[in-house]
PDB file of C-alpha atoms in Angstrom:
ATOM      1  CA  ASN A   1     -53.819  23.165   7.810  1.00 63.00           C
ATOM      2  CA  ARG A   2     -52.231  24.215  11.190  1.00 73.00           C
ATOM      3  CA  PHE A   3     -49.629  21.849  10.407  1.00 69.00           C
ATOM      4  CA  LYS A   4     -48.848  23.550   7.265  1.00 72.00           C
ATOM      5  CA  ALA A   5     -48.908  27.018   9.017  1.00 72.00           C
ATOM      6  CA  ALA A   6     -46.383  25.962  11.613  1.00 78.00           C
ATOM      7  CA  ILE A   7     -43.303  28.227  11.340  1.00 77.00           C
ATOM      8  CA  SER A   8     -40.958  25.395  12.054  1.00 75.00           C
ATOM      9  CA  VAL A   9     -42.502  23.227   9.305  1.00 75.00           C
ATOM     10  CA  GLN A  10     -42.544  25.943   6.653  1.00 75.00           C
ATOM     11  CA  ASP A  11     -38.573  26.704   7.702  1.00 75.00           C
ATOM     12  CA  TYR A  12     -37.506  23.240   7.402  1.00 74.00           C
ATOM     13  CA  GLN A  13     -40.174  22.142   4.679  1.00 77.00           C
ATOM     14  CA  LEU A  14     -41.307  19.462   6.926  1.00 78.00           C
ATOM     15  CA  HIS A  15     -43.700  16.572   5.675  1.00 78.00           C
ATOM     16  CA  THR A  16     -44.401  14.214   8.700  1.00 81.00           C
ATOM     17  CA  ILE A  17     -43.630  14.719  12.088  1.00 79.00           C
ATOM     18  CA  PHE A  18     -43.532  11.683  14.740  1.00 82.00           C
ATOM     19  CA  CYS A  19     -43.363  12.696  18.398  1.00 84.00           C
ATOM     20  CA  VAL A  20     -43.760  10.535  21.537  1.00 87.00           C
ATOM     21  CA  PRO A  21     -42.808  11.194  25.373  1.00 89.00           C
ATOM     22  CA  ILE A  22     -40.362   9.195  27.139  1.00 89.00           C
ATOM     23  CA  SER A  23     -41.683   8.676  30.717  1.00 88.00           C
ATOM     24  CA  VAL A  24     -40.600   7.048  33.830  1.00 87.00           C
ATOM     25  CA  ASP A  25     -43.446   6.606  36.999  1.00 86.00           C
ATOM     26  CA  ALA A  26     -45.498   9.436  35.406  1.00 82.00           C
ATOM     27  CA  ASP A  27     -42.813  11.789  35.131  1.00 87.00           C
ATOM     28  CA  THR A  28     -41.756  12.898  31.713  1.00 88.00           C
ATOM     29  CA  PHE A  29     -38.026  13.024  31.106  1.00 87.00           C
ATOM     30  CA  GLY A  30     -37.767  13.827  27.006  1.00 88.00           C
ATOM     31  CA  PHE A  31     -39.015  13.060  23.765  1.00 88.00           C
ATOM     32  CA  LEU A  32     -38.502  10.785  20.596  1.00 87.00           C
ATOM     33  CA  TYR A  33     -38.915  13.267  17.739  1.00 84.00           C
ATOM     34  CA  LEU A  34     -38.745  11.940  14.216  1.00 84.00           C
ATOM     35  CA  ASP A  35     -39.630  14.226  11.254  1.00 81.00           C
ATOM     36  CA  ASN A  36     -39.369  13.641   7.364  1.00 78.00           C
ATOM     37  CA  MET A  37     -38.331  16.086   4.754  1.00 73.00           C
ATOM     38  CA  ASP A  38     -38.062  13.439   1.917  1.00 72.00           C
ATOM     39  CA  ASP A  39     -39.822  15.238  -1.060  1.00 68.00           C
ATOM     40  CA  ASN A  40     -40.030  11.746  -3.002  1.00 72.00           C
ATOM     41  CA  SER A  41     -41.712   9.780   0.139  1.00 73.00           C
ATOM     42  CA  ARG A  42     -43.775  12.434   2.192  1.00 70.00           C
ATOM     43  CA  ALA A  43     -45.366   9.837   4.509  1.00 75.00           C
ATOM     44  CA  MET A  44     -43.429   8.358   7.490  1.00 75.00           C
ATOM     45  CA  TYR A  45     -44.025   4.592   8.002  1.00 78.00           C
ATOM     46  CA  LEU A  46     -43.089   3.406  11.255  1.00 79.00           C
ATOM     47  CA  LYS A  47     -43.904  -0.118  13.248  1.00 84.00           C
ATOM     48  CA  GLN A  48     -45.533   0.399  16.540  1.00 83.00           C
ATOM     49  CA  GLU A  49     -44.074  -2.404  18.222  1.00 87.00           C
ATOM     50  CA  ILE A  50     -40.603  -1.390  17.617  1.00 87.00           C
ATOM     51  CA  ILE A  51     -41.193   1.954  18.686  1.00 86.00           C
ATOM     52  CA  THR A  52     -43.118   1.177  21.836  1.00 87.00           C
ATOM     53  CA  LEU A  53     -40.157  -1.504  22.403  1.00 90.00           C
ATOM     54  CA  PHE A  54     -37.804   1.224  22.098  1.00 88.00           C
ATOM     55  CA  ILE A  55     -39.466   3.777  24.262  1.00 88.00           C
ATOM     56  CA  GLU A  56     -39.760   1.062  26.796  1.00 89.00           C
ATOM     57  CA  GLN A  57     -35.774   0.346  26.777  1.00 91.00           C
ATOM     58  CA  ILE A  58     -35.105   3.998  27.185  1.00 89.00           C
ATOM     59  CA  SER A  59     -37.427   4.405  29.857  1.00 89.00           C
ATOM     60  CA  ILE A  60     -35.840   1.106  31.903  1.00 90.00           C
ATOM     61  CA  ALA A  61     -32.315   2.674  31.192  1.00 91.00           C
ATOM     62  CA  ILE A  62     -33.372   6.152  32.774  1.00 90.00           C
ATOM     63  CA  LYS A  63     -35.130   4.450  35.523  1.00 89.00           C
ATOM     64  CA  ASN A  64     -31.976   2.213  36.324  1.00 89.00           C
ATOM     65  CA  ALA A  65     -29.790   5.191  35.901  1.00 89.00           C
ATOM     66  CA  MET A  66     -31.887   7.126  38.614  1.00 88.00           C
ATOM     67  CA  LEU A  67     -31.729   4.123  41.006  1.00 88.00           C
ATOM     68  CA  TYR A  68     -28.194   3.795  40.671  1.00 89.00           C
ATOM     69  CA  GLU A  69     -27.638   7.275  41.569  1.00 88.00           C
ATOM     70  CA  ASN A  70     -30.031   7.080  44.465  1.00 87.00           C
ATOM     71  CA  LEU A  71     -28.369   3.898  45.979  1.00 88.00           C
ATOM     72  CA  LEU A  72     -24.911   5.673  45.211  1.00 86.00           C
ATOM     73  CA  GLN A  73     -25.863   8.834  47.193  1.00 85.00           C
ATOM     74  CA  LYS A  74     -27.379   6.750  50.105  1.00 84.00           C
ATOM     75  CA  SER A  75     -24.251   4.591  49.985  1.00 84.00           C
ATOM     76  CA  THR A  76     -22.114   7.845  50.376  1.00 79.00           C
ATOM     77  CA  GLU A  77     -24.595   9.366  53.162  1.00 76.00           C
ATOM     78  CA  LEU A  78     -23.937   5.998  54.993  1.00 78.00           C
ATOM     79  CA  ASN A  79     -20.281   6.060  54.573  1.00 77.00           C
ATOM     80  CA  THR A  80     -20.210   9.839  55.937  1.00 72.00           C
ATOM     81  CA  PHE A  81     -22.622   8.920  58.842  1.00 72.00           C
ATOM     82  CA  GLU A  82     -20.542   5.788  59.696  1.00 75.00           C
ATOM     83  CA  MET A  83     -17.550   8.026  59.650  1.00 72.00           C
ATOM     84  CA  LEU A  84     -18.737  11.019  61.575  1.00 65.00           C
ATOM     85  CA  LYS A  85     -20.198   8.200  64.240  1.00 70.00           C
ATOM     86  CA  ASP A  86     -16.666   6.959  64.348  1.00 69.00           C
ATOM     87  CA  GLU A  87     -15.658  10.429  65.080  1.00 65.00           C
ATOM     88  CA  PHE A  88     -18.271  10.880  67.845  1.00 64.00           C
ATOM     89  CA  MET A  89     -17.476   7.876  69.350  1.00 68.00           C
ATOM     90  CA  ALA A  90     -13.612   8.762  70.001  1.00 66.00           C
ATOM     91  CA  ILE A  91     -14.983  12.214  71.110  1.00 65.00           C
ATOM     92  CA  VAL A  92     -17.252  10.878  73.609  1.00 68.00           C
ATOM     93  CA  SER A  93     -14.820   8.340  74.751  1.00 68.00           C
ATOM     94  CA  HIS A  94     -12.332  11.447  75.284  1.00 63.00           C
ATOM     95  CA  GLU A  95     -14.965  13.252  76.968  1.00 67.00           C
ATOM     96  CA  LEU A  96     -15.969  10.718  79.474  1.00 72.00           C
ATOM     97  CA  ASN A  97     -12.391   9.025  80.102  1.00 72.00           C
ATOM     98  CA  THR A  98     -10.764  12.306  81.088  1.00 72.00           C
ATOM     99  CA  PRO A  99     -12.938  12.981  84.272  1.00 74.00           C
ATOM    100  CA  LEU A 100     -13.279   9.471  84.987  1.00 79.00           C
ATOM    101  CA  THR A 101      -9.516   9.066  84.758  1.00 79.00           C
ATOM    102  CA  THR A 102      -9.189  12.080  87.209  1.00 77.00           C
ATOM    103  CA  LEU A 103     -11.657  10.801  89.404  1.00 81.00           C
ATOM    104  CA  GLN A 104     -10.081   7.233  89.471  1.00 80.00           C
ATOM    105  CA  SER A 105      -6.674   8.964  90.160  1.00 82.00           C
ATOM    106  CA  TYR A 106      -8.066  11.075  93.139  1.00 78.00           C
ATOM    107  CA  VAL A 107      -9.968   8.110  94.874  1.00 79.00           C
ATOM    108  CA  SER A 108      -6.968   6.073  94.761  1.00 81.00           C
ATOM    109  CA  ARG A 109      -4.883   8.712  96.139  1.00 76.00           C
ATOM    110  CA  LEU A 110      -7.139   9.056  99.055  1.00 76.00           C
ATOM    111  CA  LYS A 111      -7.435   4.913  99.473  1.00 77.00           C
ATOM    112  CA  ARG A 112      -3.145   5.203  99.806  1.00 77.00           C
ATOM    113  CA  ASN A 113      -3.301   8.207 102.131  1.00 73.00           C
ATOM    114  CA  LEU A 114      -6.619   8.364 104.002  1.00 68.00           C
ATOM    115  CA  TYR A 115      -4.763  11.233 106.425  1.00 69.00           C
ATOM    116  CA  VAL A 116      -4.206  14.383 104.330  1.00 72.00           C
ATOM    117  CA  ASP A 117      -4.201  17.920 105.373  1.00 79.00           C
ATOM    118  CA  GLU A 118      -6.632  20.140 104.981  1.00 80.00           C
ATOM    119  CA  ASP A 119      -5.247  21.894 101.947  1.00 83.00           C
ATOM    120  CA  GLU A 120      -4.518  18.823 100.086  1.00 80.00           C
ATOM    121  CA  ARG A 121      -8.620  17.620 100.840  1.00 78.00           C
ATOM    122  CA  LYS A 122      -9.974  20.734  99.528  1.00 83.00           C
ATOM    123  CA  GLU A 123      -7.744  20.601  96.138  1.00 82.00           C
ATOM    124  CA  ILE A 124      -8.740  16.702  95.654  1.00 80.00           C
ATOM    125  CA  LEU A 125     -12.695  17.397  96.588  1.00 82.00           C
ATOM    126  CA  ASN A 126     -12.372  20.279  94.117  1.00 82.00           C
ATOM    127  CA  LYS A 127     -11.020  18.089  91.160  1.00 81.00           C
ATOM    128  CA  ILE A 128     -13.495  15.319  91.904  1.00 83.00           C
ATOM    129  CA  GLU A 129     -16.339  17.812  91.878  1.00 81.00           C
ATOM    130  CA  ASN A 130     -15.042  19.421  88.226  1.00 76.00           C
ATOM    131  CA  SER A 131     -14.657  16.105  87.042  1.00 77.00           C
ATOM    132  CA  VAL A 132     -18.262  15.125  88.000  1.00 81.00           C
ATOM    133  CA  LYS A 133     -19.567  18.342  86.704  1.00 76.00           C
ATOM    134  CA  LYS A 134     -17.949  17.462  83.203  1.00 73.00           C
ATOM    135  CA  LEU A 135     -19.493  13.969  83.323  1.00 76.00           C
ATOM    136  CA  ILE A 136     -22.867  15.599  83.899  1.00 76.00           C
ATOM    137  CA  VAL A 137     -22.388  18.209  81.111  1.00 71.00           C
ATOM    138  CA  THR A 138     -21.412  15.441  78.384  1.00 69.00           C
ATOM    139  CA  THR A 139     -24.212  13.565  79.426  1.00 74.00           C
ATOM    140  CA  GLY A 140     -26.528  16.265  79.473  1.00 73.00           C
ATOM    141  CA  ASP A 141     -25.662  17.207  76.013  1.00 71.00           C
ATOM    142  CA  ILE A 142     -26.586  13.707  74.580  1.00 72.00           C
ATOM    143  CA  ASN A 143     -29.837  13.962  76.349  1.00 74.00           C
ATOM    144  CA  THR A 144     -30.684  17.450  75.136  1.00 75.00           C
ATOM    145  CA  MET A 145     -29.783  16.138  71.406  1.00 72.00           C
ATOM    146  CA  ASN A 146     -32.134  13.366  71.849  1.00 72.00           C
ATOM    147  CA  THR A 147     -34.987  15.281  73.545  1.00 79.00           C
ATOM    148  CA  TYR A 148     -35.283  17.818  70.636  1.00 77.00           C
ATOM    149  CA  ASN A 149     -34.586  15.220  67.977  1.00 76.00           C
ATOM    150  CA  LEU A 150     -37.647  13.409  69.094  1.00 75.00           C
ATOM    151  CA  LYS A 151     -40.186  16.285  69.824  1.00 82.00           C
ATOM    152  CA  LYS A 152     -42.482  17.397  67.014  1.00 86.00           C
ATOM    153  CA  SER A 153     -43.431  20.716  68.540  1.00 89.00           C
ATOM    154  CA  LEU A 154     -42.820  22.882  71.364  1.00 90.00           C
ATOM    155  CA  SER A 155     -45.191  25.018  73.820  1.00 92.00           C
ATOM    156  CA  MET A 156     -44.966  28.536  72.677  1.00 92.00           C
ATOM    157  CA  ALA A 157     -45.403  32.063  74.745  1.00 93.00           C
ATOM    158  CA  PRO A 158     -45.058  35.480  73.655  1.00 93.00           C
ATOM    159  CA  VAL A 159     -41.444  36.444  74.906  1.00 93.00           C
ATOM    160  CA  ASP A 160     -39.296  39.856  74.960  1.00 93.00           C
ATOM    161  CA  ILE A 161     -35.975  38.444  72.994  1.00 94.00           C
ATOM    162  CA  SER A 162     -34.002  40.909  74.865  1.00 94.00           C
ATOM    163  CA  GLU A 163     -34.755  39.255  78.030  1.00 94.00           C
ATOM    164  CA  ILE A 164     -33.036  36.103  77.160  1.00 95.00           C
ATOM    165  CA  LEU A 165     -30.016  37.952  75.172  1.00 96.00           C
ATOM    166  CA  GLU A 166     -29.122  39.727  78.060  1.00 95.00           C
ATOM    167  CA  LEU A 167     -29.485  36.905  80.495  1.00 94.00           C
ATOM    168  CA  VAL A 168     -26.975  35.218  78.094  1.00 94.00           C
ATOM    169  CA  GLN A 169     -24.715  37.915  78.166  1.00 94.00           C
ATOM    170  CA  GLN A 170     -24.591  37.760  81.946  1.00 93.00           C
ATOM    171  CA  GLU A 171     -24.166  34.055  81.991  1.00 91.00           C
ATOM    172  CA  VAL A 172     -21.292  34.073  79.556  1.00 90.00           C
ATOM    173  CA  GLU A 173     -19.263  37.131  80.885  1.00 89.00           C
ATOM    174  CA  ILE A 174     -18.634  35.178  84.081  1.00 84.00           C
ATOM    175  CA  LEU A 175     -17.298  32.423  82.276  1.00 80.00           C
ATOM    176  CA  SER A 176     -15.406  34.264  79.836  1.00 84.00           C
ATOM    177  CA  ARG A 177     -13.809  36.882  82.237  1.00 85.00           C
ATOM    178  CA  LYS A 178     -10.520  34.968  82.632  1.00 84.00           C
ATOM    179  CA  ARG A 179     -10.070  35.219  79.180  1.00 87.00           C
ATOM    180  CA  LYS A 180     -10.756  38.667  78.883  1.00 89.00           C
ATOM    181  CA  MET A 181     -12.987  39.026  76.428  1.00 91.00           C
ATOM    182  CA  PHE A 182     -15.695  41.857  75.576  1.00 93.00           C
ATOM    183  CA  ILE A 183     -19.331  40.314  75.101  1.00 94.00           C
ATOM    184  CA  ARG A 184     -21.528  43.130  73.397  1.00 95.00           C
ATOM    185  CA  LEU A 185     -25.087  43.530  72.983  1.00 96.00           C
ATOM    186  CA  GLU A 186     -26.728  44.938  69.852  1.00 96.00           C
ATOM    187  CA  ILE A 187     -30.638  45.060  70.364  1.00 95.00           C
ATOM    188  CA  GLU A 188     -32.705  46.924  68.303  1.00 95.00           C
ATOM    189  CA  LYS A 189     -35.023  49.192  69.806  1.00 92.00           C
ATOM    190  CA  ASP A 190     -38.997  48.152  70.311  1.00 91.00           C
ATOM    191  CA  LEU A 191     -38.653  44.970  68.839  1.00 93.00           C
ATOM    192  CA  PRO A 192     -42.056  42.865  68.698  1.00 92.00           C
ATOM    193  CA  GLN A 193     -42.391  39.924  70.960  1.00 91.00           C
ATOM    194  CA  VAL A 194     -41.899  36.564  69.503  1.00 92.00           C
ATOM    195  CA  MET A 195     -43.613  33.284  70.151  1.00 93.00           C
ATOM    196  CA  VAL A 196     -41.100  30.967  71.412  1.00 94.00           C
ATOM    197  CA  ASN A 197     -40.216  28.266  73.996  1.00 93.00           C
ATOM    198  CA  TRP A 198     -38.323  29.994  76.572  1.00 94.00           C
ATOM    199  CA  GLU A 199     -35.861  27.173  77.498  1.00 91.00           C
ATOM    200  CA  ALA A 200     -35.201  26.043  73.939  1.00 92.00           C
ATOM    201  CA  LEU A 201     -34.172  29.396  72.688  1.00 94.00           C
ATOM    202  CA  HIS A 202     -32.361  30.213  75.622  1.00 93.00           C
ATOM    203  CA  LEU A 203     -30.186  26.966  75.318  1.00 90.00           C
ATOM    204  CA  MET A 204     -29.854  27.785  71.440  1.00 92.00           C
ATOM    205  CA  ILE A 205     -28.427  30.961  72.222  1.00 94.00           C
ATOM    206  CA  TYR A 206     -26.196  30.059  75.085  1.00 91.00           C
ATOM    207  CA  ASN A 207     -24.696  27.321  72.838  1.00 88.00           C
ATOM    208  CA  LEU A 208     -24.183  29.573  70.109  1.00 93.00           C
ATOM    209  CA  VAL A 209     -22.422  32.189  72.078  1.00 93.00           C
ATOM    210  CA  LEU A 210     -20.168  29.354  73.917  1.00 88.00           C
ATOM    211  CA  ASN A 211     -18.872  28.388  70.583  1.00 86.00           C
ATOM    212  CA  ALA A 212     -18.044  31.631  69.476  1.00 90.00           C
ATOM    213  CA  ILE A 213     -16.042  32.322  72.686  1.00 90.00           C
ATOM    214  CA  ARG A 214     -14.300  29.115  72.202  1.00 86.00           C
ATOM    215  CA  PHE A 215     -13.104  29.928  68.808  1.00 86.00           C
ATOM    216  CA  THR A 216     -12.202  33.494  69.473  1.00 89.00           C
ATOM    217  CA  ASN A 217      -8.759  34.682  70.828  1.00 89.00           C
ATOM    218  CA  ASP A 218      -8.270  35.794  74.189  1.00 90.00           C
ATOM    219  CA  PHE A 219      -9.249  39.556  74.394  1.00 91.00           C
ATOM    220  CA  GLY A 220     -11.387  39.042  71.399  1.00 92.00           C
ATOM    221  CA  THR A 221     -15.198  40.514  71.019  1.00 94.00           C
ATOM    222  CA  VAL A 222     -18.432  38.589  70.757  1.00 95.00           C
ATOM    223  CA  VAL A 223     -21.524  40.426  69.756  1.00 96.00           C
ATOM    224  CA  ILE A 224     -25.191  38.932  70.662  1.00 97.00           C
ATOM    225  CA  GLY A 225     -27.709  41.065  68.608  1.00 96.00           C
ATOM    226  CA  ALA A 226     -31.410  41.093  67.340  1.00 96.00           C
ATOM    227  CA  ARG A 227     -33.161  43.065  64.893  1.00 95.00           C
ATOM    228  CA  LYS A 228     -36.064  42.965  62.549  1.00 92.00           C
ATOM    229  CA  ALA A 229     -35.063  41.298  59.067  1.00 90.00           C
ATOM    230  CA  ALA A 230     -33.277  43.715  56.966  1.00 85.00           C
ATOM    231  CA  PHE A 231     -33.040  41.813  53.743  1.00 86.00           C
ATOM    232  CA  GLN A 232     -35.097  39.500  51.505  1.00 82.00           C
ATOM    233  CA  GLN A 233     -32.985  36.477  52.360  1.00 82.00           C
ATOM    234  CA  GLU A 234     -33.880  36.973  56.182  1.00 85.00           C
ATOM    235  CA  LYS A 235     -37.436  36.742  55.882  1.00 87.00           C
ATOM    236  CA  LEU A 236     -39.548  33.566  56.116  1.00 87.00           C
ATOM    237  CA  ASN A 237     -41.836  32.745  53.419  1.00 82.00           C
ATOM    238  CA  GLY A 238     -41.992  36.501  52.285  1.00 81.00           C
ATOM    239  CA  LYS A 239     -42.885  37.413  55.581  1.00 86.00           C
ATOM    240  CA  ASP A 240     -41.081  39.903  58.193  1.00 87.00           C
ATOM    241  CA  SER A 241     -38.943  38.004  60.732  1.00 92.00           C
ATOM    242  CA  LEU A 242     -36.760  38.596  64.065  1.00 94.00           C
ATOM    243  CA  VAL A 243     -33.232  37.860  63.049  1.00 95.00           C
ATOM    244  CA  ILE A 244     -30.689  37.120  66.137  1.00 96.00           C
ATOM    245  CA  TYR A 245     -27.137  36.950  65.286  1.00 96.00           C
ATOM    246  CA  VAL A 246     -23.919  36.143  67.364  1.00 96.00           C
ATOM    247  CA  GLN A 247     -20.773  37.400  66.126  1.00 96.00           C
ATOM    248  CA  ASP A 248     -17.281  36.951  66.682  1.00 94.00           C
ATOM    249  CA  ASN A 249     -13.806  38.041  65.360  1.00 93.00           C
ATOM    250  CA  GLY A 250     -12.362  34.712  65.949  1.00 90.00           C
ATOM    251  CA  ILE A 251     -10.490  32.250  63.688  1.00 88.00           C
ATOM    252  CA  GLY A 252     -13.363  31.714  61.528  1.00 89.00           C
ATOM    253  CA  ILE A 253     -14.433  28.517  59.601  1.00 86.00           C
ATOM    254  CA  PRO A 254     -12.922  27.145  56.507  1.00 84.00           C
ATOM    255  CA  GLU A 255     -15.467  27.199  53.556  1.00 84.00           C
ATOM    256  CA  TYR A 256     -14.957  23.734  52.775  1.00 82.00           C
ATOM    257  CA  GLN A 257     -16.506  22.963  56.339  1.00 82.00           C
ATOM    258  CA  LEU A 258     -19.459  25.294  56.300  1.00 83.00           C
ATOM    259  CA  LYS A 259     -21.769  22.903  55.049  1.00 79.00           C
ATOM    260  CA  ASN A 260     -21.272  20.054  57.358  1.00 78.00           C
ATOM    261  CA  VAL A 261     -21.422  22.159  60.697  1.00 81.00           C
ATOM    262  CA  PHE A 262     -24.707  21.522  61.493  1.00 81.00           C
ATOM    263  CA  ARG A 263     -24.703  17.771  61.037  1.00 74.00           C
ATOM    264  CA  LYS A 264     -24.916  15.730  64.142  1.00 66.00           C
ATOM    265  CA  PHE A 265     -21.519  14.636  65.648  1.00 59.00           C
ATOM    266  CA  TYR A 266     -19.571  17.175  63.387  1.00 62.00           C
ATOM    267  CA  GLU A 267     -16.853  18.596  65.207  1.00 58.00           C
ATOM    268  CA  LEU A 268     -14.915  21.760  63.731  1.00 52.00           C
ATOM    269  CA  ASN A 269     -11.601  20.301  65.595  1.00 50.00           C
ATOM    270  CA  GLU A 270      -9.589  17.220  64.214  1.00 47.00           C
ATOM    271  CA  ILE A 271      -9.927  14.412  66.837  1.00 38.00           C
ATOM    272  CA  TYR A 272      -6.052  14.463  67.763  1.00 37.00           C
ATOM    273  CA  ALA A 273      -6.538  18.180  68.422  1.00 43.00           C
ATOM    274  CA  HIS A 274      -9.793  17.762  70.356  1.00 42.00           C
ATOM    275  CA  LYS A 275      -9.749  19.411  73.573  1.00 48.00           C
ATOM    276  CA  SER A 276     -12.306  19.470  76.814  1.00 49.00           C
ATOM    277  CA  GLY A 277     -13.424  22.474  77.966  1.00 52.00           C
ATOM    278  CA  THR A 278     -16.335  24.725  78.497  1.00 54.00           C
ATOM    279  CA  VAL A 279     -15.063  28.228  77.152  1.00 54.00           C
ATOM    280  CA  GLU A 280     -11.042  27.546  76.790  1.00 59.00           C
ATOM    281  CA  TYR A 281      -9.698  28.576  73.348  1.00 56.00           C
ATOM    282  CA  ARG A 282     -10.721  26.084  70.594  1.00 54.00           C
ATOM    283  CA  SER A 283     -11.985  23.504  73.366  1.00 53.00           C
ATOM    284  CA  SER A 284     -15.143  21.835  71.954  1.00 57.00           C
ATOM    285  CA  GLY A 285     -17.508  19.017  73.210  1.00 54.00           C
ATOM    286  CA  LEU A 286     -19.348  16.372  71.435  1.00 48.00           C
ATOM    287  CA  GLY A 287     -20.313  18.369  68.465  1.00 54.00           C
ATOM    288  CA  LEU A 288     -23.950  18.448  68.782  1.00 62.00           C
ATOM    289  CA  GLY A 289     -24.340  22.061  70.058  1.00 76.00           C
ATOM    290  CA  LEU A 290     -25.136  23.433  66.266  1.00 84.00           C
ATOM    291  CA  SER A 291     -26.975  20.094  65.559  1.00 83.00           C
ATOM    292  CA  THR A 292     -29.500  20.892  68.201  1.00 86.00           C
ATOM    293  CA  SER A 293     -29.532  24.396  67.644  1.00 90.00           C
ATOM    294  CA  LYS A 294     -30.535  23.766  63.914  1.00 91.00           C
ATOM    295  CA  ARG A 295     -33.268  21.483  65.702  1.00 91.00           C
ATOM    296  CA  ILE A 296     -34.453  24.099  67.708  1.00 92.00           C
ATOM    297  CA  ALA A 297     -34.863  26.604  64.858  1.00 93.00           C
ATOM    298  CA  GLU A 298     -36.639  24.274  62.757  1.00 93.00           C
ATOM    299  CA  LEU A 299     -39.052  23.550  65.641  1.00 94.00           C
ATOM    300  CA  HIS A 300     -39.656  27.167  66.150  1.00 94.00           C
ATOM    301  CA  LYS A 301     -40.323  27.324  62.023  1.00 93.00           C
ATOM    302  CA  GLY A 302     -37.318  29.444  61.902  1.00 93.00           C
ATOM    303  CA  ASN A 303     -33.899  29.302  59.762  1.00 93.00           C
ATOM    304  CA  ILE A 304     -30.253  29.279  60.828  1.00 94.00           C
ATOM    305  CA  TRP A 305     -27.333  29.528  58.616  1.00 92.00           C
ATOM    306  CA  ILE A 306     -23.625  30.825  59.295  1.00 92.00           C
ATOM    307  CA  LYS A 307     -21.207  33.070  57.378  1.00 93.00           C
ATOM    308  CA  SER A 308     -17.828  32.895  58.032  1.00 92.00           C
ATOM    309  CA  LYS A 309     -14.263  33.776  56.805  1.00 90.00           C
ATOM    310  CA  GLU A 310     -11.201  32.153  57.827  1.00 88.00           C
ATOM    311  CA  ASN A 311      -8.995  33.930  60.154  1.00 87.00           C
ATOM    312  CA  GLU A 312     -11.703  37.013  60.219  1.00 90.00           C
ATOM    313  CA  GLY A 313     -14.781  35.479  62.281  1.00 92.00           C
ATOM    314  CA  THR A 314     -17.969  33.980  62.110  1.00 93.00           C
ATOM    315  CA  THR A 315     -21.525  35.310  62.225  1.00 95.00           C
ATOM    316  CA  VAL A 316     -24.401  32.815  62.969  1.00 94.00           C
ATOM    317  CA  PHE A 317     -27.841  33.942  62.276  1.00 95.00           C
ATOM    318  CA  VAL A 318     -31.283  32.582  63.580  1.00 95.00           C
ATOM    319  CA  THR A 319     -34.539  33.990  61.944  1.00 95.00           C
ATOM    320  CA  LEU A 320     -37.694  33.306  63.843  1.00 94.00           C
ATOM    321  CA  PRO A 321     -41.400  34.371  62.790  1.00 92.00           C
ATOM    322  CA  LEU A 322     -42.758  37.494  64.293  1.00 87.00           C
ATOM    323  CA  LYS A 323     -45.561  37.194  66.461  1.00 67.00           C
ATOM    324  CA  PRO A 324     -48.951  37.434  64.427  1.00 61.00           C
TER     325      PRO A 324
END
């Protein structure tokens, strides 16, 4: 009676229906559906062995297609990683060879002429010191990335976020002074404390601001800000969060590169255009800064994303859970 009362049965004048799920590893992907509208033979006669074999063949075909798609995806990811690794090695080679070549040059100069005047001696020692500092920074970036990638958690303590932002502003103002840039703070009043690892969060914000400076023209503006979440997408699991942002009016990031900027070794500059430096325009390092920042945000159970428009500027947002 239930079968005859069904609307679809009445509308299509169905006499018999056969329906069986098509499953792969306990997941249902579809159904084999047969119906009979023949008034002369209302019953449906099926051979169970044939139907079972047919269903099994469909399931095998689906599983093979899934395995092939997964294999293809892994192959693409592996090729992409290999390409990024090769680019990374080229950048590391550049970052290490430049200061090492400088060191070798000035050491050879001293060996050829042991008796140099005071001014020349100071110049040589300054160049050597700068080259050593560059090597320390490069190896430090690699060690930092490895440190945070290996960590499963961080020790946390309540922190007033304005203290970190103000410190970063002071640090980068000194570095960006020669480029006549304006570093501005925008901190919402009466922000609650957040549970963070002070060292890790300071490193993340410092790196984000350095990136903003590098890809902003001389006399440009970089804004370091913090506020409570104002939009639903800024909340974490539907709960209020603290939003930290670094905004610049620089060259921006092409849309096709946005999905890759947080990947290890990814560098916005082309290899052939790679320039070393701390805050020089369009200079860059190893392509580890944003990847490390993403990992630090994850260790804080937070989120990080970028909004950017080419030739207009970039804003990096970081959301952190508020202290319970």
